[in-house]
XYZ file of C-alpha atoms in Angstrom:
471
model
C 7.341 -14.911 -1.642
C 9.204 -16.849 -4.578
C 9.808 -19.667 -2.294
C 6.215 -19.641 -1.289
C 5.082 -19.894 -5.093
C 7.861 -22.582 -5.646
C 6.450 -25.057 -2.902
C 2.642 -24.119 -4.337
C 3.706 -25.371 -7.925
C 6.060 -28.532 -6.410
C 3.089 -29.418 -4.344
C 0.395 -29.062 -6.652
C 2.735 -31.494 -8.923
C 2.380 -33.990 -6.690
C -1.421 -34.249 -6.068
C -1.360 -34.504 -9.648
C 1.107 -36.966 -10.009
C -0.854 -38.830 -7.421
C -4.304 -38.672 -9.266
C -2.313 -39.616 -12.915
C -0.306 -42.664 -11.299
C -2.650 -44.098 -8.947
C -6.239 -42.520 -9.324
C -6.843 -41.701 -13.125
C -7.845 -45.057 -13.843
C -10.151 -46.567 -11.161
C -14.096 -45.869 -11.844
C -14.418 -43.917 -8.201
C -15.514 -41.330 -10.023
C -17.170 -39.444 -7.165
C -14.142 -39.543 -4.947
C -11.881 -38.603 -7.803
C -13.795 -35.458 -8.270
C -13.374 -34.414 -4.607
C -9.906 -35.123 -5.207
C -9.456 -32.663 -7.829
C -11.318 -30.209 -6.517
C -9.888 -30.611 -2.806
C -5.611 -30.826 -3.649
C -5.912 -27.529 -5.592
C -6.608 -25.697 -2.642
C -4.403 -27.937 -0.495
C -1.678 -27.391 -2.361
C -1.934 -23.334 -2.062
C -2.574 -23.559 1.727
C -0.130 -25.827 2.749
C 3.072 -23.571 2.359
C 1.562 -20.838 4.760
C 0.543 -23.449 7.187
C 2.936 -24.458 10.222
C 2.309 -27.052 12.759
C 4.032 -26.435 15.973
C 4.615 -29.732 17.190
C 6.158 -30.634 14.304
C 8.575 -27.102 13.937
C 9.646 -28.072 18.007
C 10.557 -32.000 16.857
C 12.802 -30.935 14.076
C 16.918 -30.598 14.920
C 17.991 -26.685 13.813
C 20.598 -27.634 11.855
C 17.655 -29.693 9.595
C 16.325 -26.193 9.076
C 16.981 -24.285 5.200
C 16.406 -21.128 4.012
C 15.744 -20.572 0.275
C 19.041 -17.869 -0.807
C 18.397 -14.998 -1.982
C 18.557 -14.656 -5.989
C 20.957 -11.230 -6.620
C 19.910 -9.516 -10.148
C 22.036 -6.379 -9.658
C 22.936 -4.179 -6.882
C 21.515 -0.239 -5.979
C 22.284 1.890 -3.363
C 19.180 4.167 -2.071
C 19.297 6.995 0.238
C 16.614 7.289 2.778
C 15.918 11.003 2.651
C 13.134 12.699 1.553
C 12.425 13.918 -2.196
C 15.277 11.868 -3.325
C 14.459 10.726 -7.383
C 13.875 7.275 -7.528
C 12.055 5.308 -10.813
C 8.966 3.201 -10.481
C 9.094 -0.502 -11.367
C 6.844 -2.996 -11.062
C 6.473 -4.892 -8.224
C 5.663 -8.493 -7.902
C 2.046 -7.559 -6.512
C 1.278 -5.366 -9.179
C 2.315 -8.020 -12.094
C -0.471 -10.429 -10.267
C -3.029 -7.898 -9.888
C -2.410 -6.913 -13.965
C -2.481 -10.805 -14.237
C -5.778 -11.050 -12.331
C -7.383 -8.516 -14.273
C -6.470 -9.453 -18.305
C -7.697 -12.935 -16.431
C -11.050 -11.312 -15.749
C -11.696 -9.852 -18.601
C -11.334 -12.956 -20.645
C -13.738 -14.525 -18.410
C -16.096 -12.322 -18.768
C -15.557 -12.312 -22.498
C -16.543 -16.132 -22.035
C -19.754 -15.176 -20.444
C -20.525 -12.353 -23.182
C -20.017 -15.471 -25.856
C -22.515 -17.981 -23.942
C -24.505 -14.545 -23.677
C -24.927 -14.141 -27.013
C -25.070 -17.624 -28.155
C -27.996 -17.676 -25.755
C -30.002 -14.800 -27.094
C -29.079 -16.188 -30.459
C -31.521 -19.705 -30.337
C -34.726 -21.007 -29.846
C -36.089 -21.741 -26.901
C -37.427 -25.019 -26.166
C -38.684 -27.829 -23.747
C -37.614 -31.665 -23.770
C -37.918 -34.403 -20.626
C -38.586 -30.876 -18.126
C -35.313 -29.358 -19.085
C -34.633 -25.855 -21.455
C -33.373 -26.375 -24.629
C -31.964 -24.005 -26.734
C -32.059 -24.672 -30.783
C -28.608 -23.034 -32.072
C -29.562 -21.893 -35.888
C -27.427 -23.678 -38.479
C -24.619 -25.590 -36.836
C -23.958 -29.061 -34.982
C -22.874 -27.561 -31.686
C -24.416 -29.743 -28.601
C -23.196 -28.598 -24.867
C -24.788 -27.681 -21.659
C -24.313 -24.646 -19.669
C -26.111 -24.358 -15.686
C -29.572 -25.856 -16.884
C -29.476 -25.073 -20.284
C -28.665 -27.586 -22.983
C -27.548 -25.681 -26.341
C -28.683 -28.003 -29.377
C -27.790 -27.242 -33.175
C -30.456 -27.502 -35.155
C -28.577 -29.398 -37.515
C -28.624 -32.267 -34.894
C -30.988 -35.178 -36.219
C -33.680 -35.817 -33.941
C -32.785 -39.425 -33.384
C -29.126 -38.022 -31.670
C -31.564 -35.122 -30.128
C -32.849 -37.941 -27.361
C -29.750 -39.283 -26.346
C -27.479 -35.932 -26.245
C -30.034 -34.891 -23.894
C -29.687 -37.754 -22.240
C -25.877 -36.860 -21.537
C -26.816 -33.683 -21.259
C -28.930 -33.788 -18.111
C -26.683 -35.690 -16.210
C -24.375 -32.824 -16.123
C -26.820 -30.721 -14.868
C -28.141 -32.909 -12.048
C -24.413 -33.541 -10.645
C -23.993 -29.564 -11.303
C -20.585 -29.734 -13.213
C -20.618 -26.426 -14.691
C -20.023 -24.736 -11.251
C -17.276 -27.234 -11.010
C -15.674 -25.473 -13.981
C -16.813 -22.512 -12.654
C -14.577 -22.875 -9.361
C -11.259 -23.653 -11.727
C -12.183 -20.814 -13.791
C -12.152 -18.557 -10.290
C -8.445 -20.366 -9.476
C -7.393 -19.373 -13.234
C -8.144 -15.650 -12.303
C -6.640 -15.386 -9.082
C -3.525 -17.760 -9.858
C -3.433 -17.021 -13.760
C 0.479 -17.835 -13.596
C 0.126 -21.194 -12.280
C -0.368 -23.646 -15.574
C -1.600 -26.265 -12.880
C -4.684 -24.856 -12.470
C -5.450 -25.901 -16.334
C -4.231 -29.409 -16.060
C -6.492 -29.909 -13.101
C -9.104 -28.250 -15.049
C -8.933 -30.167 -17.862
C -9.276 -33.331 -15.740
C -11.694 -32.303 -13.864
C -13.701 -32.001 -17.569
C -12.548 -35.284 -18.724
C -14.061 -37.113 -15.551
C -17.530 -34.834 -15.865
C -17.738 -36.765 -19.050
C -16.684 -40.697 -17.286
C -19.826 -39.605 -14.990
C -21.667 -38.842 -17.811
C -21.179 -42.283 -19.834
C -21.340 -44.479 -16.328
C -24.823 -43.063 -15.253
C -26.075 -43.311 -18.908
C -24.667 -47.056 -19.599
C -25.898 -48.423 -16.235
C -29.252 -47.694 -17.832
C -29.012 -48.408 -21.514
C -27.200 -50.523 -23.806
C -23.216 -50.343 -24.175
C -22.817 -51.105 -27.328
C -25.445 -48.780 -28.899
C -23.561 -46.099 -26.702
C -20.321 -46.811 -28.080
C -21.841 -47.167 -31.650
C -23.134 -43.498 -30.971
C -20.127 -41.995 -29.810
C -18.327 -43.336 -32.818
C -20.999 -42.098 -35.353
C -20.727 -38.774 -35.665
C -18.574 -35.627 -33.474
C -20.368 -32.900 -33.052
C -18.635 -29.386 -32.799
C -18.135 -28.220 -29.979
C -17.617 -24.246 -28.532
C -14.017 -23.622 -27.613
C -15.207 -22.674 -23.729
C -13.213 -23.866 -20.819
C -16.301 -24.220 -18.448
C -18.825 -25.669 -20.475
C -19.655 -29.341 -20.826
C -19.632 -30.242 -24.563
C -21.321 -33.336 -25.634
C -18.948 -34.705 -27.884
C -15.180 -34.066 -27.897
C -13.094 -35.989 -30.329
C -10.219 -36.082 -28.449
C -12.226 -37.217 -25.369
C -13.767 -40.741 -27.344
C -11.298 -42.809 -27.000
C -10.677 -42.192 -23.299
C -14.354 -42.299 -23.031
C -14.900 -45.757 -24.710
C -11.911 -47.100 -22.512
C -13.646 -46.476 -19.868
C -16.624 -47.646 -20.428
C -15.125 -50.993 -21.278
C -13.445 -51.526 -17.688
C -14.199 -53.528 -14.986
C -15.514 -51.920 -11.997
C -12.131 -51.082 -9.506
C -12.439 -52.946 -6.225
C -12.978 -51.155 -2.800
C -9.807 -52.314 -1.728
C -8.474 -49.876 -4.410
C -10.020 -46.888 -2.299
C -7.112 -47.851 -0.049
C -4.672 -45.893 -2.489
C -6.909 -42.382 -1.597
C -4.614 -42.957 1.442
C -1.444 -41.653 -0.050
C -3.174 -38.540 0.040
C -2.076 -38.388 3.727
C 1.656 -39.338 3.892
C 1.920 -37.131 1.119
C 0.337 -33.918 2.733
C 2.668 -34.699 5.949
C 5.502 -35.039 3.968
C 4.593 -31.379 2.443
C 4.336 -30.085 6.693
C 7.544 -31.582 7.268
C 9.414 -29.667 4.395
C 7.597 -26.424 5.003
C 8.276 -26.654 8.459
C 11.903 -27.295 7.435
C 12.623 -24.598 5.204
C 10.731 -21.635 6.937
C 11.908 -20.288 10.294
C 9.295 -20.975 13.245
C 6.452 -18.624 13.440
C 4.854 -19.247 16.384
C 8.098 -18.184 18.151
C 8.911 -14.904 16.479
C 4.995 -14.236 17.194
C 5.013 -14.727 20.815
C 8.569 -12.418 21.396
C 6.996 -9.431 19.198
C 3.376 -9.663 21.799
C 5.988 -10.074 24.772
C 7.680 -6.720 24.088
C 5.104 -4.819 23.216
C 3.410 -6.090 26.168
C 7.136 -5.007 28.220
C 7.025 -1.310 26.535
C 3.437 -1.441 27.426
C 4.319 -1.921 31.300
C 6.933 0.727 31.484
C 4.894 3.027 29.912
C 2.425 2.500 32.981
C 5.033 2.533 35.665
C 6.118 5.912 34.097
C 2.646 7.390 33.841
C 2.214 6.268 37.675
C 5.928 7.938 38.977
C 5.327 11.372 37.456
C 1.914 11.544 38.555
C 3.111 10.250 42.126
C 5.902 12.887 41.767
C 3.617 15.792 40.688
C 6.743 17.790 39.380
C 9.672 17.198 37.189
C 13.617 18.602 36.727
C 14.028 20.369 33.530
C 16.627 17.101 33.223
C 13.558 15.019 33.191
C 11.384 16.922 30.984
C 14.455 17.042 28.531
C 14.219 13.162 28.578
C 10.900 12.701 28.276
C 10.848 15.324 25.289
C 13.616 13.069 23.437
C 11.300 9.592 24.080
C 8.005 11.265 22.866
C 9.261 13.603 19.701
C 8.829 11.464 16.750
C 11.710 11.215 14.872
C 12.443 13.299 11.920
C 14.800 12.937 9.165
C 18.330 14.227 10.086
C 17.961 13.719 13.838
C 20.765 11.948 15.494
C 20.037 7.926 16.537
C 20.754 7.951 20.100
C 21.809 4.788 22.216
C 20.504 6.081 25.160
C 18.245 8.904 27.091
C 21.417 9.801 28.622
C 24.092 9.974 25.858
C 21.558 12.657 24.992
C 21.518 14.064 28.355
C 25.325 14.445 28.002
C 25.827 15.518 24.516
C 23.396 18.214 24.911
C 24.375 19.812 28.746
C 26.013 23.147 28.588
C 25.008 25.764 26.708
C 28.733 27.186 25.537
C 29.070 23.640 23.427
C 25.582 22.528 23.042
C 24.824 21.328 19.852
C 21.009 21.520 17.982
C 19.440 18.552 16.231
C 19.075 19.222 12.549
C 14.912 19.015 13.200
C 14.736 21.562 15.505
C 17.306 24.463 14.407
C 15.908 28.184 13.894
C 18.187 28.772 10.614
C 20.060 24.806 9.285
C 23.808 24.692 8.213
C 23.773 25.929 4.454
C 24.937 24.401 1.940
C 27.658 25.668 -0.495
C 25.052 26.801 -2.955
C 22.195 27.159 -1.419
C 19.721 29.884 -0.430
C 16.383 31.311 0.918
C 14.435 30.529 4.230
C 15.205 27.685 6.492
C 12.633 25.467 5.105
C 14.575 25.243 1.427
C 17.958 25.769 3.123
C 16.884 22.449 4.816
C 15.567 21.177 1.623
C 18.741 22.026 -0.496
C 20.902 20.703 1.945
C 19.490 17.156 2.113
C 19.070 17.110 -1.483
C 22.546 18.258 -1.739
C 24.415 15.507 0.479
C 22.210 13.087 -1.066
C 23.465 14.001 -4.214
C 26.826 13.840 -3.139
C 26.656 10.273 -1.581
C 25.365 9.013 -4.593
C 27.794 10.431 -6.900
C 30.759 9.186 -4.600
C 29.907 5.973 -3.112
C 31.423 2.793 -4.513
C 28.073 1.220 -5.579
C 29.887 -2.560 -6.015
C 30.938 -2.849 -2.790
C 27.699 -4.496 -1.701
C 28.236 -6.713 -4.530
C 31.514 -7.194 -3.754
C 30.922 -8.669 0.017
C 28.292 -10.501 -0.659
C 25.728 -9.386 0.731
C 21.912 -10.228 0.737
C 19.554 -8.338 0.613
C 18.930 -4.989 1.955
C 21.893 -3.685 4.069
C 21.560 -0.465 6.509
C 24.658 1.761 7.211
C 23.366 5.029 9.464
C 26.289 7.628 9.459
C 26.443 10.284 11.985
C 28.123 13.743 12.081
C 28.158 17.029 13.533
C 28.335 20.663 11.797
C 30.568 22.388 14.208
C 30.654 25.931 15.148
C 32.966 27.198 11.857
C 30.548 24.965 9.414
C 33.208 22.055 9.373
C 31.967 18.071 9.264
C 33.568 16.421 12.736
C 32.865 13.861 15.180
C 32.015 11.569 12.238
C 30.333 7.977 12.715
C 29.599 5.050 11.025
C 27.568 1.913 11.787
C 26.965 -0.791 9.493
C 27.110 -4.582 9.171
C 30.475 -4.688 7.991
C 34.040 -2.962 8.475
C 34.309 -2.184 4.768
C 30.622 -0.064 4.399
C 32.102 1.904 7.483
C 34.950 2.924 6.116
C 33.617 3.930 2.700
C 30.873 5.731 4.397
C 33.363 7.811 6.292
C 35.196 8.455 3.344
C 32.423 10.160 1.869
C 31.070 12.471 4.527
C 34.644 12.949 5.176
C 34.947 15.081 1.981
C 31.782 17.130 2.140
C 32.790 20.821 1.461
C 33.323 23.239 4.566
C 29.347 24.601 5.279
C 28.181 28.208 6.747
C 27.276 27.038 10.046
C 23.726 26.771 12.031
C 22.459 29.054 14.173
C 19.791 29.410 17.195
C 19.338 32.334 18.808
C 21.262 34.255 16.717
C 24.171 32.280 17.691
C 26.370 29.871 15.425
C 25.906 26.476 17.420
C 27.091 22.842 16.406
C 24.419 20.932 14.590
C 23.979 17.139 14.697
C 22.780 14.896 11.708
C 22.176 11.339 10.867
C 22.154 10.029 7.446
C 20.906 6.873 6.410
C 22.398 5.098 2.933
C 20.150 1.738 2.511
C 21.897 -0.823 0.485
C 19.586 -3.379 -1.239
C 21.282 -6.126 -3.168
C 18.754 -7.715 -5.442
């Protein structure tokens, strides 16, 4: 996920470094506003998209992975009612993010609201005006265009002027669509740069379709008269911005760019297969892993069938086979034993003078030094006990200590023999050292009153998983 948001902001970088180096100053004004509103989204999608052809073409040992970044180490056990404290997760930051996000935009709306219900209503050139009482404010919002009445009705003519161009090319829902990206991706200070651009260019629109039909130099003379103020909203289009000016009369005073300077639109494409090449680099091949997860479901799927077919064929089964076809369709509860194979069971279970009872499914569980009542809080108490115990004794740096990333498994295995002691004890994790120090442990659990079934003492089997997660 963090290498995901990396590439987005790396990515989005570039478009923009694109648009500031080569675009920014040619008068395509049109194409430059596709731009910005096209390489936002590009730059979001491209990370999660994979191209097969080029995953296949690319040597293995050309392939990365992004390491892991270790804050701290923990060590969780995977049992039920264990105490564990809540912290936020990366979702729920963005989805806090998204909402303080919408609720300044809506404040936004409540302002242009209320500045709305606050004027005059009025009609110039087949457009609504509305006359703001006692200020200089001039800006245009869907089809409105707000005028303060302190405006002078020689400036009225040509701020409506400006004004209506805006609404013809529609540029508030331009702003509109950044404002959307600001909620959703509130963390990404991109988004604003390309927003602010995107403003800056409404207003080189503005200037070119006014100038091409009045005089420049009365233009310039007007922009340089007087600046009007202007509300502080992101996703209106204010008449006159003071910082804007000088950009604006810059602009005006070029030269028309040459279509052979559309050409440099083209770097949009090396650049976008440059991004496919890296993401196929540094993320394993999808496609792949896809196709082996549908081909073994599709395998269990089969033998499923052929089983289905033989015991109907076969009509009736050995009490072997029903015992093995118990063990494949009882879902697994907490303290059963893992088992490598239908017939390990088979063979650790056979004979009734040694036969030994998964946790699960004993009449009265293995108590507990300490413990007491019916079987349902003897089981209780005893997992809460042991996972008590395995936290209090486990070396918690030893995940630190060998390195490892991530979230490491060790699944330990023991029996509860007849007298209530811990034998036949077994350990399976990813490395020699969690083995050993898991054994240690469950090695020096205290002596417990055995299980019974029947109303006889039997050996009872459990499995306890310790999760390590090194973050």
């Amino acid at each position: 996920m963090i290498h995901s948001l990396i590439q987005i902001l790396v990515f989005q970088v570039l478009f923009l470094a694109v648009y500031e180096f080569f675009l920014k100053k040619e008068t395509f004004f049109n194409l430059n506003r596709i731009y910005l509103l096209l390489t936002p989204i590009l730059g979001t999608a491209l990370p999660f998209i994979s191209v097969d052809f080029i995953q296949k073409s690319i040597p293995k040992e050309y392939m990365v992975q992004l390491p892991a970044v270790v804050v701290g180490d923990t060590i969780s056990e995977a049992i039920p009612n264990a105490t564990s404290f809540w912290l936020p997760s990366l979702l729920d930051l963005w989805l806090l993010g998204i909402a303080l996000s919408a609720v300044i935009f809506f404040w936004k709306i409540f302002r242009i609201t209320k500045i709305y219900l606050s004027g005059n209503t009025a009609y110039f050139d087949g457009l609504k005006l509305k006359i703001l009482p006692k200020t200089d404010t001039a800006f245009s919002f869907f089809n409105t265009i707000y005028l303060g009445e302190n405006i002078s009705e020689e400036k009225r003519s040509s701020i409506v002027a400006h004004e209506k161009i805006h609404i013809q090319q529609k540029h508030t829902l331009d702003l509109l669509f950044f404002e959307i990206l600001r909620i959703i991706f509130w963390f990404n200070p991109l988004i604003y740069v390309f927003q602010n651009r995107m403003a800056t260019l409404h207003e080189f629109i503005a200037d070119e379709k006014l100038t091409a039909e009045n005089d420049k130099k009365q233009y310039y003379q007007n922009l340089l008269s007087e600046v009007f103020q202007t509300e502080k909203i992101s996703f209106i289009n204010t008449f006159f911005n003071q910082s804007l000016i000088k950009k604006r009369i810059s602009m005006l005073q070029k030269s028309k760019s040459r279509k052979a300077a559309q050409l440099k639109y083209l770097l949009l494409l090396p650049a976008i297969c440059a991004m496919l090449i890296y993401t196929a680099c540094s993320n394993e091949p999808k496609t792949e892993a896809t196709q082996t997860v549908q081909q073994s479901d599709s395998e269990v799927m089969n033998k499923i069938n052929e089983l289905a077919e033989a015991i109907m064929k076969k009509g009736e089964m050995t009490p072997e086979e029903e015992k093995a076809l118990k063990l494949l369709t009882t879902e697994a509860q907490p303290g059963d034993k893992v088992y490598t194979s239908v017939q390990e069971y088979l063979n650790e279970t056979e004979g009734e003078g040694d036969m030994s009872v998964a946790f699960s499914e004993i009449e009265r569980v293995p108590t507990y030094p300490g413990c007491s009542g019916d079987n349902e809080t003897l089981k209780k108490c005893f997992t809460e006990r042991i996972s008590a115990f395995v936290g209090e004794n486990f070396n918690t740096k030893l995940g630190k200590d060998l390195g490892l990333p991530g979230r490491q498994r060790i699944v330990v295995q023991f029996k509860i023999d007849k007298s209530g002691n811990i034998v036949d004890v077994k350990a399976k994790a990813p490395k020699p050292e969690l083995e050993a120090e898991a054994l240690r442990i469950i090695e020096k659990l205290p002596q417990m009153q055995p299980g019974e079934q029947k109303g006889e003492k039997v050996g009872v089997l459990y499995s306890l998983p310790i999760v390590f997660e090194v973050q």
